[in-house]
């Protein structure tokens, strides 16, 4: 079958047969980028059309055929109900409230749905002339009456600047050959009016767009440029992306620790972050290989987002709700639906990614598709045809191995979240602070999200639909797992969520285990306290202390509140006794040592252990609710789920109450009985100065120090660890090594944290930048510079007495910077800064650091240099390090005129913040120097000129703070 389409070129019509042949060739090109089709714009438009309609596919594929049916039925429904009369005041009778900007977006989206059916091969509406005429008529009516350059924005800016222009753009791509030049010009004039600059909020020019909103608007401008054949518009949209690629240290965007923030205070990886990832995947694919290809030097960060920000939060195909903000209240976007959208975005990103990244992404995608069995109609039900084709190709490719289960522990300090992944389960922790809000509720969404950031815990296991299937419409919002709550009745949250007054929120991680804490004050009450979670080998230990309230209401800590299987009769065993399985059972049980809840699927049993015994309240209930209860746009029919909750009651108006419990995933009742008889965890302290736990099975101790005092935690009656500041500390002792992780959860310490561990070490194996070992024996003392660290963890690995390799940290023998122009003959060797800048003549500066390796005669196994920016002109400056071509310079003699030339490049990095140390490998260069003149020179320069503020001042060996000075760590 050949499509007889008309193609516009130079404002005139080409002969129909030639046009048909051309467009058919473009569509049949599949994923191969057209080699300069009719013109380059037509090639890009054809690629965007592929994303919308699927490109080349077999209509005999049952999943594709089913989706064609959905597309056709949807379009027929909209077409049948569309008002086509001459005097119409709306296109659809149920979309006639023009005071709501969403009415405009919804109207265009229905036209787009009809246009997709018109352009989908295999649909009974494919190429239907009557349908095309009504779509075009609808576009003209909307332009004349509702969306044109003479209109002003009302209600929600998003509809005018993102929702509507995106739908309009897509529809012009789909209907391109049915639209005249005048019609296209009209539509583009409207888009240009509402989105003249993708970097600015049109209705408030003082607002600079960030994150997903910026990417969405960049997409609007790029697609408008493609269809309107405007190089300037495509370039404008592409260039707006550059700011998004940069990591941020505050506000909206991606953080180097994997966090993603939108709307300043909200963890939004799984919603706004997902939108941003989707935009990038589409735009990079479409622009790849074109005149407007994205070549920004920071583009590689997009691929890091996948591994650092999305992969840890995607559990067997579900995106964790704790990073989805108000989107949890949308029935059509529950956790697995949201997760599937991210899987599709990663699949599309693989189309334009470098080969190694593409292979990695495909392996992740294959694992998630195979693991997610929650969709009643199969994984591909209601998915776009393009994604069905691409995902099935990946799953069916025997050369792609599914990614193994991720086993790692994460503390996302930038968004007050933590994730602990182990074989068979994943654990999520949702916190809030003075930096990150408890919840977001705008546009009538997430009306009961009050406590979702108060320490809510999420346990993911073999019960894949646990947080789907109407969980949020039915769960008791006052009894969320992990939270300590006052049952005070709260009104619907019709505004943005509140922040806590406390900044001690976060924790330390070594990448395998984590210690996390939160000082909290509850919303709507005077309830306060300190909560810790220690994320260990196969268990999760929770401590609470200082729990205080004078409200006159009963306070409780919710150990768990689990959605049960269909009948709600999952077995609960407490201290070996089976409890009733009928709905309505409740009991306050004393002396509880352990409990076990049978799961609803294989691999979903859960054990609970209470050190020293506890009073525990149990409740089994059937709860009904409506999505409209938590989202004003939700459905109004009632849904019901059964829940089993366990809670530790603290009584009415408690003073300094506490709790301690451990969650042990995938434990049977018999296993829990054995564990309780011989536990491997010890609570070392549970108070308001410190909370600490020891896991004897892996030699890990986690401690949260709550106050700026010198505080010691004992182990077995003897001192074990001391800190002089608020800190989270994690240690692990294995055969021959001691690893120490330290973090400042307050993110307010501008100096040092000094930690002492009552162990004796022989030497240094490795140190993170910012860590100084001040003593190895008789106790270990480390000093950690946490200035501007933003809550990140610093790790020191030491060899214990009599075993292991030892490392040596050496300081520079000489360092200096040089400057050109009239300063070219001046020496700056005594300056406390090493300045780097690329600018106009007289402003260029390079820096040099020399290390003396005369004490070494044998090659080293590893070597790393650390430099610390003492001050920076702006975030996002690129710097590079090279081997110096000569070592003959001296600190008091080097100038611009006699500086050594650059040899081999060693590393490149992006400088973000003062105090944020950079570290890079120099092993090969060190070993070359050891066999040569035993001197190593580093030449540090800037390859780009970002403007007058593009300078970095690294601390030199003369800098006042010792921990900021350059350092070379050598491992034999």
Coordinates of N, CA and C in Angstrom, one line a residue, residues 245 247 254-260 269 277 300-314 319 322-323 346 349 357 360-361 364 368 406 408-415 417-419 421:
X245 N 21.8 19.9 31.7 CA 22.9 18.9 31.8 C 23.7 19.1 33.0
X247 N 25.0 19.5 36.8 CA 24.5 19.1 38.1 C 24.3 20.4 39.0
X254 N 19.3 17.8 38.7 CA 19.9 16.6 39.2 C 21.2 16.9 40.1
X255 N 21.4 16.2 41.1 CA 22.5 16.3 42.0 C 23.5 15.2 41.8
X256 N 24.8 15.4 42.1 CA 25.8 14.4 41.9 C 25.5 13.1 42.7
X257 N 24.8 13.2 43.8 CA 24.5 12.0 44.6 C 23.3 11.2 44.0
X258 N 22.7 11.7 42.9 CA 21.6 11.0 42.3 C 20.2 11.6 42.6
X259 N 20.2 12.6 43.5 CA 18.9 13.2 43.8 C 18.4 14.0 42.6
X260 N 17.1 14.2 42.6 CA 16.4 15.1 41.6 C 15.4 15.9 42.3
X269 N 12.2 12.5 41.3 CA 12.8 11.7 40.2 C 11.8 11.0 39.4
X277 N 13.6 13.0 31.6 CA 14.3 11.9 30.9 C 13.6 11.5 29.6
X300 N 27.1 13.7 28.6 CA 27.3 12.4 29.3 C 26.6 12.3 30.6
X301 N 26.3 13.5 31.2 CA 25.6 13.4 32.5 C 24.2 12.8 32.3
X302 N 23.6 12.9 31.2 CA 22.3 12.3 30.9 C 22.4 10.8 31.1
X303 N 23.4 10.2 30.7 CA 23.6 8.7 30.8 C 23.9 8.3 32.3
X304 N 24.5 9.3 33.0 CA 24.7 9.0 34.4 C 23.4 9.1 35.2
X305 N 22.5 9.9 34.7 CA 21.2 10.0 35.4 C 20.6 8.6 35.5
X306 N 20.7 7.9 34.4 CA 20.1 6.5 34.4 C 20.6 5.6 35.5
X307 N 21.9 5.6 35.6 CA 22.5 4.6 36.6 C 22.5 5.2 38.0
X308 N 22.6 6.5 38.1 CA 22.7 7.1 39.5 C 21.4 7.5 40.1
X309 N 20.4 7.9 39.2 CA 19.2 8.5 39.7 C 18.0 7.6 39.5
X310 N 17.9 6.9 38.4 CA 16.7 6.1 38.1 C 16.8 4.6 38.4
X311 N 17.9 4.0 38.1 CA 18.1 2.6 38.3 C 17.9 2.2 39.8
X312 N 18.5 3.0 40.8 CA 18.3 2.6 42.2 C 16.8 2.6 42.6
X313 N 16.0 3.4 42.0 CA 14.6 3.6 42.4 C 13.6 2.8 41.6
X314 N 14.0 2.1 40.7 CA 13.2 1.3 39.8 C 13.2 -0.2 40.3
X319 N 8.4 2.3 39.7 CA 9.1 3.5 40.2 C 8.7 3.8 41.7
X322 N 8.1 7.2 46.7 CA 8.6 8.2 47.6 C 9.3 9.3 46.8
X323 N 9.5 9.1 45.5 CA 10.1 10.2 44.6 C 9.1 10.6 43.5
X346 N 14.2 4.9 28.8 CA 15.6 4.4 28.8 C 15.8 3.6 27.5
X349 N 16.4 6.2 24.9 CA 17.7 6.8 25.1 C 18.8 5.9 24.5
X357 N 27.0 2.5 26.7 CA 25.8 2.9 27.5 C 24.6 2.3 26.9
X360 N 24.3 -1.2 28.2 CA 23.9 -1.2 29.6 C 22.4 -0.9 29.8
X361 N 21.9 0.1 29.1 CA 20.5 0.4 29.2 C 19.6 -0.7 28.7
X364 N 19.3 -3.3 31.4 CA 18.4 -2.9 32.5 C 16.9 -3.1 32.0
X368 N 13.8 -5.5 33.6 CA 12.6 -4.9 34.2 C 11.4 -5.4 33.4
X406 N 20.4 -5.2 41.4 CA 21.3 -4.2 42.0 C 21.4 -4.5 43.5
X408 N 23.0 -2.6 46.6 CA 23.8 -1.4 47.0 C 22.9 -0.6 47.9
X409 N 23.6 0.3 48.7 CA 22.8 1.2 49.6 C 23.1 2.6 49.2
X410 N 22.1 3.4 49.2 CA 22.1 4.8 48.7 C 21.6 5.8 49.7
X411 N 22.3 6.9 50.0 CA 21.7 8.0 50.7 C 21.6 9.2 49.7
X412 N 20.4 9.6 49.4 CA 20.3 10.7 48.5 C 20.1 12.0 49.3
X413 N 21.2 12.5 49.7 CA 21.2 13.7 50.6 C 20.5 14.9 50.0
X414 N 20.6 15.0 48.7 CA 20.0 16.2 48.1 C 18.5 16.2 48.1
X415 N 17.8 15.0 48.4 CA 16.4 15.0 48.4 C 15.8 14.2 49.7
X417 N 16.2 11.2 50.9 CA 15.7 9.8 50.6 C 16.9 8.8 50.8
X418 N 16.5 7.6 51.1 CA 17.5 6.5 51.1 C 16.9 5.3 50.5
X419 N 17.8 4.5 49.9 CA 17.3 3.2 49.3 C 18.4 2.1 49.6
X421 N 19.1 -1.8 48.7 CA 18.8 -2.9 47.8 C 19.6 -4.2 48.1

